[in-house]
Amino acid sequence: METGGNSMDKRTVLAIVLSLAVLVIYQIFFFKPPVPQKTEHKQTQDQPIADRQIAEAPAALPAAKPAATPEKPEAPPRDIEVETPLYSAVFSTQGAALKSLRLKKYYKDCQNCPGDLWPKIKGLFSGVTPAATKTKDFVELVNVRDGMPYPLALTFPESGVEISPNAVYETSADKLNIISTNDKQKLVFSKTTGGIKIEKVFTFEPTGYTTTLEVKVHNLSASPVTQIPELNWYECADPNAAGSRFAHNGPIISLGGSIERQEVKKIVSESIRGPNVMWGAFESKYFIAAAIPENPSLTNVTMNRDAQNMVTIGIKGHKELIPSGQSGVFAYSLYLGPKQYDILKSIGVGLENSIDYGWFWWLAIPFLYILNFLKGFVLNYGIAIIILTTIVKIIFWPLGNLSYKSMNAMKELQPKIEALKDKYKGDQAKIGQETMALYRQHKVNPFAGCLPMLIQIPVFFGLYKTLMYSIELRHSPFFFWIQDLSANDPFYITPIIMGASQFLSQKMTPAMGDPMQQKIMLLMPVIFTFFFLNFPAGLVIYWLWNNILQIGQQYYINKKMAK
């Protein structure tokens, strides 16, 4: 049994620790880091299991690879525009690859958001005026420099005939417009070289962000040819670039359903993961470019970064022996768009797990559904957050009452506990026994006051994840100066009001411990305010409204107990 003096001290320390729990868990769970593509493969790893099995079967492989035919395009590369209701894409005959893809429903910058106040304040003292960087550009998913291959270029490493990612293909199309039709449309590229003909067939949906890609390899030679396709996404990513600590910008793969993220700065040489690759992608906080292979069990993923910071994510298929006069077919599904939970989930390959809801997904996802439901009625996510906060508070109202009653009872027992310390000074065992007897006599649970805070911690982080990573909240307005609930308050007004409400709530809470410990607890609102300055405005609104409801509940309990 704990001694009485230590028991009281530990209860006080526990109260402080619980108050700090939000801050500690914040540092543990939410220090998140955030990647581009490769120029050429250096295959030093062991051959994948699936490849070895296929290689062992045929015995009539050519003794040596045919030399790769130099690329001699008849014409310079040209662009083919693809217009859909959701995006504008530009494909190039260079690599039969994607040169640009702009999402029409998403602007790069919040159009109605006021500028952040803090850089302006710093500018007054430093004399440096922050540059206006807001544009009306749509979100662009392709990011490569001049001279780099384009994403979705195809290569054939360790194959009978190798193809450069910059090889120029042929196509009869000039432009595809899918806005005014409900039919799927195809864009076909072809390339003949080294005794084979390669066809890349993109099929575009009239609605949605999913595109199918079928790669056909026709063997025009008199001998069998072995081909291993690799579909590549190239991205220019500076590993030292400043970015959000809460967002991951880089490769992400689903390996047997398990999500693996790779930091760009940690990619120092080519690595290979697999097989059983469900999909491989390059992601940012709110958007993703993903390739989904037809045969995950025979697919590997390669990742590499070159000296120019071009990151390559390669979806490497299985080795296939193509007899003379026959064809091999490799199929992929492509998702190039927003990380919207319901859309990703409908694809059916676990792509929704790319949204970083973390350990609290079991709360974050229901919160998202509830917010979407409420927003359908009130037409404002900020009001939906307030309604959701009220619902949560009503659910936990009885626990709150129990907590406040317990803390008031503890406050009333404090003089008697101090008297026990004076009476049995020096006998800590006796003090502990008498203190516990006092608790039992008055039916007081010294830990009951901590219960609501313990319950609020997962609720807080579940909603935090919802507001931080759900694209529905991106650039979603509330009122007045708050025009983006997923970003911090640009004028820092709501965090300051939240801190004041936290201080008032703390003052209304029955004081426990000695005067020094009480003063330490009163510092918690200051610490909370500091951390909430850069939290999403939606989360600050949640905590502020929760404090207001808590103050009302404390007032009600105090008034009721005073009668």
PDB file of N, CA and C in Angstrom, residues 202-282:
ATOM      1  N   PHE A 202      -4.341   3.693 -73.064  1.00  0.00           N
ATOM      2  CA  PHE A 202      -4.973   4.341 -71.924  1.00  0.00           C
ATOM      3  C   PHE A 202      -6.477   4.430 -72.188  1.00  0.00           C
ATOM      4  N   THR A 203      -7.272   4.008 -71.204  1.00  0.00           N
ATOM      5  CA  THR A 203      -8.728   4.101 -71.312  1.00  0.00           C
ATOM      6  C   THR A 203      -9.238   5.034 -70.222  1.00  0.00           C
ATOM      7  N   PHE A 204      -9.880   6.126 -70.639  1.00  0.00           N
ATOM      8  CA  PHE A 204     -10.318   7.170 -69.721  1.00  0.00           C
ATOM      9  C   PHE A 204     -11.813   7.039 -69.433  1.00  0.00           C
ATOM     10  N   GLU A 205     -12.160   7.202 -68.152  1.00  0.00           N
ATOM     11  CA  GLU A 205     -13.551   7.187 -67.741  1.00  0.00           C
ATOM     12  C   GLU A 205     -14.141   8.585 -67.890  1.00  0.00           C
ATOM     13  N   PRO A 206     -15.415   8.683 -68.256  1.00  0.00           N
ATOM     14  CA  PRO A 206     -16.034  10.005 -68.357  1.00  0.00           C
ATOM     15  C   PRO A 206     -16.196  10.694 -67.003  1.00  0.00           C
ATOM     16  N   THR A 207     -16.270   9.895 -65.946  1.00  0.00           N
ATOM     17  CA  THR A 207     -16.321  10.432 -64.589  1.00  0.00           C
ATOM     18  C   THR A 207     -15.317   9.667 -63.739  1.00  0.00           C
ATOM     19  N   GLY A 208     -14.771  10.309 -62.748  1.00  0.00           N
ATOM     20  CA  GLY A 208     -13.841   9.643 -61.852  1.00  0.00           C
ATOM     21  C   GLY A 208     -12.394   9.913 -62.212  1.00  0.00           C
ATOM     22  N   TYR A 209     -11.516   9.500 -61.329  1.00  0.00           N
ATOM     23  CA  TYR A 209     -10.086   9.746 -61.468  1.00  0.00           C
ATOM     24  C   TYR A 209      -9.306   8.488 -61.843  1.00  0.00           C
ATOM     25  N   THR A 210     -10.004   7.417 -62.142  1.00  0.00           N
ATOM     26  CA  THR A 210      -9.351   6.152 -62.460  1.00  0.00           C
ATOM     27  C   THR A 210      -9.192   5.987 -63.972  1.00  0.00           C
ATOM     28  N   THR A 211      -8.008   5.570 -64.374  1.00  0.00           N
ATOM     29  CA  THR A 211      -7.698   5.285 -65.777  1.00  0.00           C
ATOM     30  C   THR A 211      -7.082   3.896 -65.851  1.00  0.00           C
ATOM     31  N   THR A 212      -7.413   3.148 -66.876  1.00  0.00           N
ATOM     32  CA  THR A 212      -6.785   1.836 -67.059  1.00  0.00           C
ATOM     33  C   THR A 212      -5.687   1.946 -68.112  1.00  0.00           C
ATOM     34  N   LEU A 213      -4.636   1.186 -67.912  1.00  0.00           N
ATOM     35  CA  LEU A 213      -3.517   1.141 -68.852  1.00  0.00           C
ATOM     36  C   LEU A 213      -3.239  -0.311 -69.203  1.00  0.00           C
ATOM     37  N   GLU A 214      -3.254  -0.586 -70.504  1.00  0.00           N
ATOM     38  CA  GLU A 214      -2.942  -1.926 -70.997  1.00  0.00           C
ATOM     39  C   GLU A 214      -1.693  -1.830 -71.878  1.00  0.00           C
ATOM     40  N   VAL A 215      -0.685  -2.602 -71.507  1.00  0.00           N
ATOM     41  CA  VAL A 215       0.572  -2.628 -72.256  1.00  0.00           C
ATOM     42  C   VAL A 215       0.638  -3.944 -73.026  1.00  0.00           C
ATOM     43  N   LYS A 216       0.735  -3.841 -74.353  1.00  0.00           N
ATOM     44  CA  LYS A 216       0.817  -5.028 -75.209  1.00  0.00           C
ATOM     45  C   LYS A 216       2.197  -5.075 -75.851  1.00  0.00           C
ATOM     46  N   VAL A 217       2.850  -6.207 -75.698  1.00  0.00           N
ATOM     47  CA  VAL A 217       4.170  -6.407 -76.293  1.00  0.00           C
ATOM     48  C   VAL A 217       4.050  -7.490 -77.359  1.00  0.00           C
ATOM     49  N   HIS A 218       4.193  -7.099 -78.624  1.00  0.00           N
ATOM     50  CA  HIS A 218       4.080  -8.035 -79.744  1.00  0.00           C
ATOM     51  C   HIS A 218       5.485  -8.446 -80.184  1.00  0.00           C
ATOM     52  N   ASN A 219       5.736  -9.747 -80.244  1.00  0.00           N
ATOM     53  CA  ASN A 219       7.028 -10.266 -80.682  1.00  0.00           C
ATOM     54  C   ASN A 219       7.003 -10.422 -82.205  1.00  0.00           C
ATOM     55  N   LEU A 220       7.716  -9.535 -82.899  1.00  0.00           N
ATOM     56  CA  LEU A 220       7.764  -9.566 -84.363  1.00  0.00           C
ATOM     57  C   LEU A 220       8.960 -10.345 -84.890  1.00  0.00           C
ATOM     58  N   SER A 221       9.823 -10.816 -83.983  1.00  0.00           N
ATOM     59  CA  SER A 221      11.043 -11.507 -84.404  1.00  0.00           C
ATOM     60  C   SER A 221      10.777 -13.002 -84.594  1.00  0.00           C
ATOM     61  N   ALA A 222      11.807 -13.712 -85.021  1.00  0.00           N
ATOM     62  CA  ALA A 222      11.679 -15.156 -85.256  1.00  0.00           C
ATOM     63  C   ALA A 222      12.027 -15.970 -84.024  1.00  0.00           C
ATOM     64  N   SER A 223      12.450 -15.327 -82.949  1.00  0.00           N
ATOM     65  CA  SER A 223      12.858 -16.026 -81.738  1.00  0.00           C
ATOM     66  C   SER A 223      12.029 -15.560 -80.545  1.00  0.00           C
ATOM     67  N   PRO A 224      11.931 -16.397 -79.520  1.00  0.00           N
ATOM     68  CA  PRO A 224      11.236 -15.953 -78.301  1.00  0.00           C
ATOM     69  C   PRO A 224      11.976 -14.760 -77.683  1.00  0.00           C
ATOM     70  N   VAL A 225      11.238 -13.919 -77.006  1.00  0.00           N
ATOM     71  CA  VAL A 225      11.841 -12.773 -76.345  1.00  0.00           C
ATOM     72  C   VAL A 225      11.287 -12.687 -74.926  1.00  0.00           C
ATOM     73  N   THR A 226      12.162 -12.349 -74.002  1.00  0.00           N
ATOM     74  CA  THR A 226      11.770 -12.223 -72.598  1.00  0.00           C
ATOM     75  C   THR A 226      11.666 -10.751 -72.224  1.00  0.00           C
ATOM     76  N   GLN A 227      10.529 -10.348 -71.688  1.00  0.00           N
ATOM     77  CA  GLN A 227      10.307  -8.956 -71.313  1.00  0.00           C
ATOM     78  C   GLN A 227       9.826  -8.858 -69.865  1.00  0.00           C
ATOM     79  N   ILE A 228      10.383  -7.873 -69.149  1.00  0.00           N
ATOM     80  CA  ILE A 228       9.946  -7.555 -67.783  1.00  0.00           C
ATOM     81  C   ILE A 228       9.529  -6.089 -67.775  1.00  0.00           C
ATOM     82  N   PRO A 229       8.240  -5.792 -67.734  1.00  0.00           N
ATOM     83  CA  PRO A 229       7.808  -4.396 -67.796  1.00  0.00           C
ATOM     84  C   PRO A 229       7.972  -3.695 -66.450  1.00  0.00           C
ATOM     85  N   GLU A 230       8.271  -2.422 -66.509  1.00  0.00           N
ATOM     86  CA  GLU A 230       8.327  -1.597 -65.298  1.00  0.00           C
ATOM     87  C   GLU A 230       7.681  -0.246 -65.605  1.00  0.00           C
ATOM     88  N   LEU A 231       6.564  -0.005 -64.943  1.00  0.00           N
ATOM     89  CA  LEU A 231       5.849   1.266 -65.095  1.00  0.00           C
ATOM     90  C   LEU A 231       6.366   2.234 -64.043  1.00  0.00           C
ATOM     91  N   ASN A 232       6.815   3.408 -64.502  1.00  0.00           N
ATOM     92  CA  ASN A 232       7.532   4.316 -63.602  1.00  0.00           C
ATOM     93  C   ASN A 232       6.779   5.618 -63.374  1.00  0.00           C
ATOM     94  N   TRP A 233       6.818   6.059 -62.120  1.00  0.00           N
ATOM     95  CA  TRP A 233       6.375   7.415 -61.797  1.00  0.00           C
ATOM     96  C   TRP A 233       7.604   8.204 -61.376  1.00  0.00           C
ATOM     97  N   TYR A 234       7.860   9.299 -62.089  1.00  0.00           N
ATOM     98  CA  TYR A 234       9.011  10.144 -61.803  1.00  0.00           C
ATOM     99  C   TYR A 234       8.555  11.421 -61.103  1.00  0.00           C
ATOM    100  N   GLU A 235       9.299  11.829 -60.121  1.00  0.00           N
ATOM    101  CA  GLU A 235       8.951  13.039 -59.360  1.00  0.00           C
ATOM    102  C   GLU A 235      10.227  13.733 -58.910  1.00  0.00           C
ATOM    103  N   CYS A 236      10.255  15.045 -59.101  1.00  0.00           N
ATOM    104  CA  CYS A 236      11.381  15.833 -58.624  1.00  0.00           C
ATOM    105  C   CYS A 236      11.086  16.247 -57.188  1.00  0.00           C
ATOM    106  N   ALA A 237      11.912  15.809 -56.261  1.00  0.00           N
ATOM    107  CA  ALA A 237      11.669  16.073 -54.843  1.00  0.00           C
ATOM    108  C   ALA A 237      12.980  16.391 -54.145  1.00  0.00           C
ATOM    109  N   ASP A 238      13.047  17.574 -53.564  1.00  0.00           N
ATOM    110  CA  ASP A 238      14.234  17.990 -52.826  1.00  0.00           C
ATOM    111  C   ASP A 238      14.138  17.464 -51.401  1.00  0.00           C
ATOM    112  N   PRO A 239      15.029  16.594 -50.983  1.00  0.00           N
ATOM    113  CA  PRO A 239      14.929  16.032 -49.627  1.00  0.00           C
ATOM    114  C   PRO A 239      15.151  17.062 -48.536  1.00  0.00           C
ATOM    115  N   ASN A 240      15.754  18.203 -48.893  1.00  0.00           N
ATOM    116  CA  ASN A 240      16.033  19.236 -47.896  1.00  0.00           C
ATOM    117  C   ASN A 240      15.038  20.388 -47.940  1.00  0.00           C
ATOM    118  N   ALA A 241      14.018  20.265 -48.778  1.00  0.00           N
ATOM    119  CA  ALA A 241      13.036  21.341 -48.899  1.00  0.00           C
ATOM    120  C   ALA A 241      12.195  21.422 -47.635  1.00  0.00           C
ATOM    121  N   ALA A 242      11.892  22.657 -47.236  1.00  0.00           N
ATOM    122  CA  ALA A 242      11.053  22.859 -46.067  1.00  0.00           C
ATOM    123  C   ALA A 242       9.624  22.468 -46.404  1.00  0.00           C
ATOM    124  N   GLY A 243       9.009  21.748 -45.519  1.00  0.00           N
ATOM    125  CA  GLY A 243       7.631  21.321 -45.733  1.00  0.00           C
ATOM    126  C   GLY A 243       6.928  21.147 -44.411  1.00  0.00           C
ATOM    127  N   SER A 244       5.668  20.796 -44.484  1.00  0.00           N
ATOM    128  CA  SER A 244       4.896  20.596 -43.270  1.00  0.00           C
ATOM    129  C   SER A 244       5.371  19.352 -42.542  1.00  0.00           C
ATOM    130  N   ARG A 245       5.533  19.486 -41.238  1.00  0.00           N
ATOM    131  CA  ARG A 245       5.950  18.334 -40.441  1.00  0.00           C
ATOM    132  C   ARG A 245       4.842  17.305 -40.322  1.00  0.00           C
ATOM    133  N   PHE A 246       3.615  17.698 -40.709  1.00  0.00           N
ATOM    134  CA  PHE A 246       2.478  16.800 -40.585  1.00  0.00           C
ATOM    135  C   PHE A 246       2.149  16.084 -41.890  1.00  0.00           C
ATOM    136  N   ALA A 247       2.893  16.378 -42.956  1.00  0.00           N
ATOM    137  CA  ALA A 247       2.547  15.808 -44.258  1.00  0.00           C
ATOM    138  C   ALA A 247       3.718  15.007 -44.814  1.00  0.00           C
ATOM    139  N   HIS A 248       3.396  13.879 -45.408  1.00  0.00           N
ATOM    140  CA  HIS A 248       4.413  13.053 -46.053  1.00  0.00           C
ATOM    141  C   HIS A 248       4.326  13.263 -47.553  1.00  0.00           C
ATOM    142  N   ASN A 249       5.428  13.670 -48.147  1.00  0.00           N
ATOM    143  CA  ASN A 249       5.521  13.803 -49.598  1.00  0.00           C
ATOM    144  C   ASN A 249       6.576  12.811 -50.084  1.00  0.00           C
ATOM    145  N   GLY A 250       6.136  11.711 -50.620  1.00  0.00           N
ATOM    146  CA  GLY A 250       7.092  10.705 -51.038  1.00  0.00           C
ATOM    147  C   GLY A 250       6.430   9.405 -51.427  1.00  0.00           C
ATOM    148  N   PRO A 251       7.247   8.373 -51.652  1.00  0.00           N
ATOM    149  CA  PRO A 251       6.708   7.066 -52.052  1.00  0.00           C
ATOM    150  C   PRO A 251       5.905   6.421 -50.931  1.00  0.00           C
ATOM    151  N   ILE A 252       4.880   5.725 -51.328  1.00  0.00           N
ATOM    152  CA  ILE A 252       4.066   4.942 -50.407  1.00  0.00           C
ATOM    153  C   ILE A 252       3.625   3.693 -51.155  1.00  0.00           C
ATOM    154  N   ILE A 253       3.707   2.554 -50.492  1.00  0.00           N
ATOM    155  CA  ILE A 253       3.310   1.302 -51.133  1.00  0.00           C
ATOM    156  C   ILE A 253       2.438   0.491 -50.183  1.00  0.00           C
ATOM    157  N   SER A 254       1.623  -0.361 -50.769  1.00  0.00           N
ATOM    158  CA  SER A 254       0.854  -1.321 -49.983  1.00  0.00           C
ATOM    159  C   SER A 254       1.421  -2.704 -50.268  1.00  0.00           C
ATOM    160  N   LEU A 255       2.082  -3.246 -49.282  1.00  0.00           N
ATOM    161  CA  LEU A 255       2.748  -4.542 -49.419  1.00  0.00           C
ATOM    162  C   LEU A 255       1.964  -5.569 -48.617  1.00  0.00           C
ATOM    163  N   GLY A 256       1.190  -6.390 -49.336  1.00  0.00           N
ATOM    164  CA  GLY A 256       0.348  -7.365 -48.659  1.00  0.00           C
ATOM    165  C   GLY A 256      -0.683  -6.705 -47.762  1.00  0.00           C
ATOM    166  N   GLY A 257      -1.106  -5.478 -48.097  1.00  0.00           N
ATOM    167  CA  GLY A 257      -2.088  -4.759 -47.290  1.00  0.00           C
ATOM    168  C   GLY A 257      -1.478  -3.904 -46.207  1.00  0.00           C
ATOM    169  N   SER A 258      -0.170  -4.024 -45.989  1.00  0.00           N
ATOM    170  CA  SER A 258       0.518  -3.212 -44.990  1.00  0.00           C
ATOM    171  C   SER A 258       1.110  -1.972 -45.661  1.00  0.00           C
ATOM    172  N   ILE A 259       0.860  -0.807 -45.077  1.00  0.00           N
ATOM    173  CA  ILE A 259       1.291   0.451 -45.672  1.00  0.00           C
ATOM    174  C   ILE A 259       2.724   0.775 -45.258  1.00  0.00           C
ATOM    175  N   GLU A 260       3.548   1.107 -46.249  1.00  0.00           N
ATOM    176  CA  GLU A 260       4.926   1.510 -45.992  1.00  0.00           C
ATOM    177  C   GLU A 260       5.193   2.848 -46.670  1.00  0.00           C
ATOM    178  N   ARG A 261       5.690   3.802 -45.889  1.00  0.00           N
ATOM    179  CA  ARG A 261       6.061   5.113 -46.423  1.00  0.00           C
ATOM    180  C   ARG A 261       7.575   5.255 -46.371  1.00  0.00           C
ATOM    181  N   GLN A 262       8.115   5.945 -47.367  1.00  0.00           N
ATOM    182  CA  GLN A 262       9.554   6.127 -47.452  1.00  0.00           C
ATOM    183  C   GLN A 262       9.878   7.616 -47.533  1.00  0.00           C
ATOM    184  N   GLU A 263      10.752   8.088 -46.657  1.00  0.00           N
ATOM    185  CA  GLU A 263      11.192   9.475 -46.723  1.00  0.00           C
ATOM    186  C   GLU A 263      12.152   9.642 -47.894  1.00  0.00           C
ATOM    187  N   VAL A 264      12.008  10.755 -48.586  1.00  0.00           N
ATOM    188  CA  VAL A 264      12.850  11.013 -49.756  1.00  0.00           C
ATOM    189  C   VAL A 264      14.322  11.057 -49.366  1.00  0.00           C
ATOM    190  N   LYS A 265      14.632  11.713 -48.251  1.00  0.00           N
ATOM    191  CA  LYS A 265      16.038  11.868 -47.871  1.00  0.00           C
ATOM    192  C   LYS A 265      16.696  10.543 -47.497  1.00  0.00           C
ATOM    193  N   LYS A 266      15.901   9.514 -47.236  1.00  0.00           N
ATOM    194  CA  LYS A 266      16.461   8.206 -46.880  1.00  0.00           C
ATOM    195  C   LYS A 266      16.640   7.302 -48.094  1.00  0.00           C
ATOM    196  N   ILE A 267      16.238   7.780 -49.263  1.00  0.00           N
ATOM    197  CA  ILE A 267      16.448   7.001 -50.480  1.00  0.00           C
ATOM    198  C   ILE A 267      17.821   7.361 -51.034  1.00  0.00           C
ATOM    199  N   VAL A 268      18.800   6.533 -50.798  1.00  0.00           N
ATOM    200  CA  VAL A 268      20.173   6.821 -51.223  1.00  0.00           C
ATOM    201  C   VAL A 268      20.646   5.870 -52.313  1.00  0.00           C
ATOM    202  N   SER A 269      19.930   4.792 -52.515  1.00  0.00           N
ATOM    203  CA  SER A 269      20.263   3.839 -53.580  1.00  0.00           C
ATOM    204  C   SER A 269      18.991   3.084 -53.935  1.00  0.00           C
ATOM    205  N   GLU A 270      19.059   2.344 -55.026  1.00  0.00           N
ATOM    206  CA  GLU A 270      17.869   1.614 -55.437  1.00  0.00           C
ATOM    207  C   GLU A 270      17.525   0.520 -54.440  1.00  0.00           C
ATOM    208  N   SER A 271      16.260   0.454 -54.102  1.00  0.00           N
ATOM    209  CA  SER A 271      15.760  -0.616 -53.232  1.00  0.00           C
ATOM    210  C   SER A 271      14.574  -1.268 -53.918  1.00  0.00           C
ATOM    211  N   ILE A 272      14.322  -2.503 -53.554  1.00  0.00           N
ATOM    212  CA  ILE A 272      13.218  -3.243 -54.156  1.00  0.00           C
ATOM    213  C   ILE A 272      12.402  -3.873 -53.044  1.00  0.00           C
ATOM    214  N   ARG A 273      11.083  -3.778 -53.167  1.00  0.00           N
ATOM    215  CA  ARG A 273      10.164  -4.321 -52.176  1.00  0.00           C
ATOM    216  C   ARG A 273       9.155  -5.209 -52.901  1.00  0.00           C
ATOM    217  N   GLY A 274       8.781  -6.301 -52.264  1.00  0.00           N
ATOM    218  CA  GLY A 274       7.799  -7.194 -52.852  1.00  0.00           C
ATOM    219  C   GLY A 274       8.233  -8.638 -52.732  1.00  0.00           C
ATOM    220  N   PRO A 275       7.483  -9.548 -53.332  1.00  0.00           N
ATOM    221  CA  PRO A 275       6.294  -9.290 -54.164  1.00  0.00           C
ATOM    222  C   PRO A 275       5.051  -9.022 -53.321  1.00  0.00           C
ATOM    223  N   ASN A 276       3.888  -9.286 -53.903  1.00  0.00           N
ATOM    224  CA  ASN A 276       2.586  -9.046 -53.285  1.00  0.00           C
ATOM    225  C   ASN A 276       2.356  -7.556 -53.070  1.00  0.00           C
ATOM    226  N   VAL A 277       2.645  -6.773 -54.100  1.00  0.00           N
ATOM    227  CA  VAL A 277       2.441  -5.330 -54.059  1.00  0.00           C
ATOM    228  C   VAL A 277       1.030  -5.020 -54.564  1.00  0.00           C
ATOM    229  N   MET A 278       0.195  -4.509 -53.668  1.00  0.00           N
ATOM    230  CA  MET A 278      -1.174  -4.159 -54.049  1.00  0.00           C
ATOM    231  C   MET A 278      -1.201  -2.892 -54.898  1.00  0.00           C
ATOM    232  N   TRP A 279      -0.361  -1.925 -54.526  1.00  0.00           N
ATOM    233  CA  TRP A 279      -0.227  -0.694 -55.304  1.00  0.00           C
ATOM    234  C   TRP A 279       1.021   0.053 -54.838  1.00  0.00           C
ATOM    235  N   GLY A 280       1.506   0.894 -55.719  1.00  0.00           N
ATOM    236  CA  GLY A 280       2.627   1.768 -55.404  1.00  0.00           C
ATOM    237  C   GLY A 280       2.268   3.174 -55.837  1.00  0.00           C
ATOM    238  N   ALA A 281       2.738   4.172 -55.094  1.00  0.00           N
ATOM    239  CA  ALA A 281       2.276   5.523 -55.375  1.00  0.00           C
ATOM    240  C   ALA A 281       3.273   6.557 -54.888  1.00  0.00           C
ATOM    241  N   PHE A 282       3.035   7.780 -55.348  1.00  0.00           N
ATOM    242  CA  PHE A 282       3.703   8.956 -54.802  1.00  0.00           C
ATOM    243  C   PHE A 282       2.595   9.833 -54.228  1.00  0.00           C
TER     244      PHE A 282
END
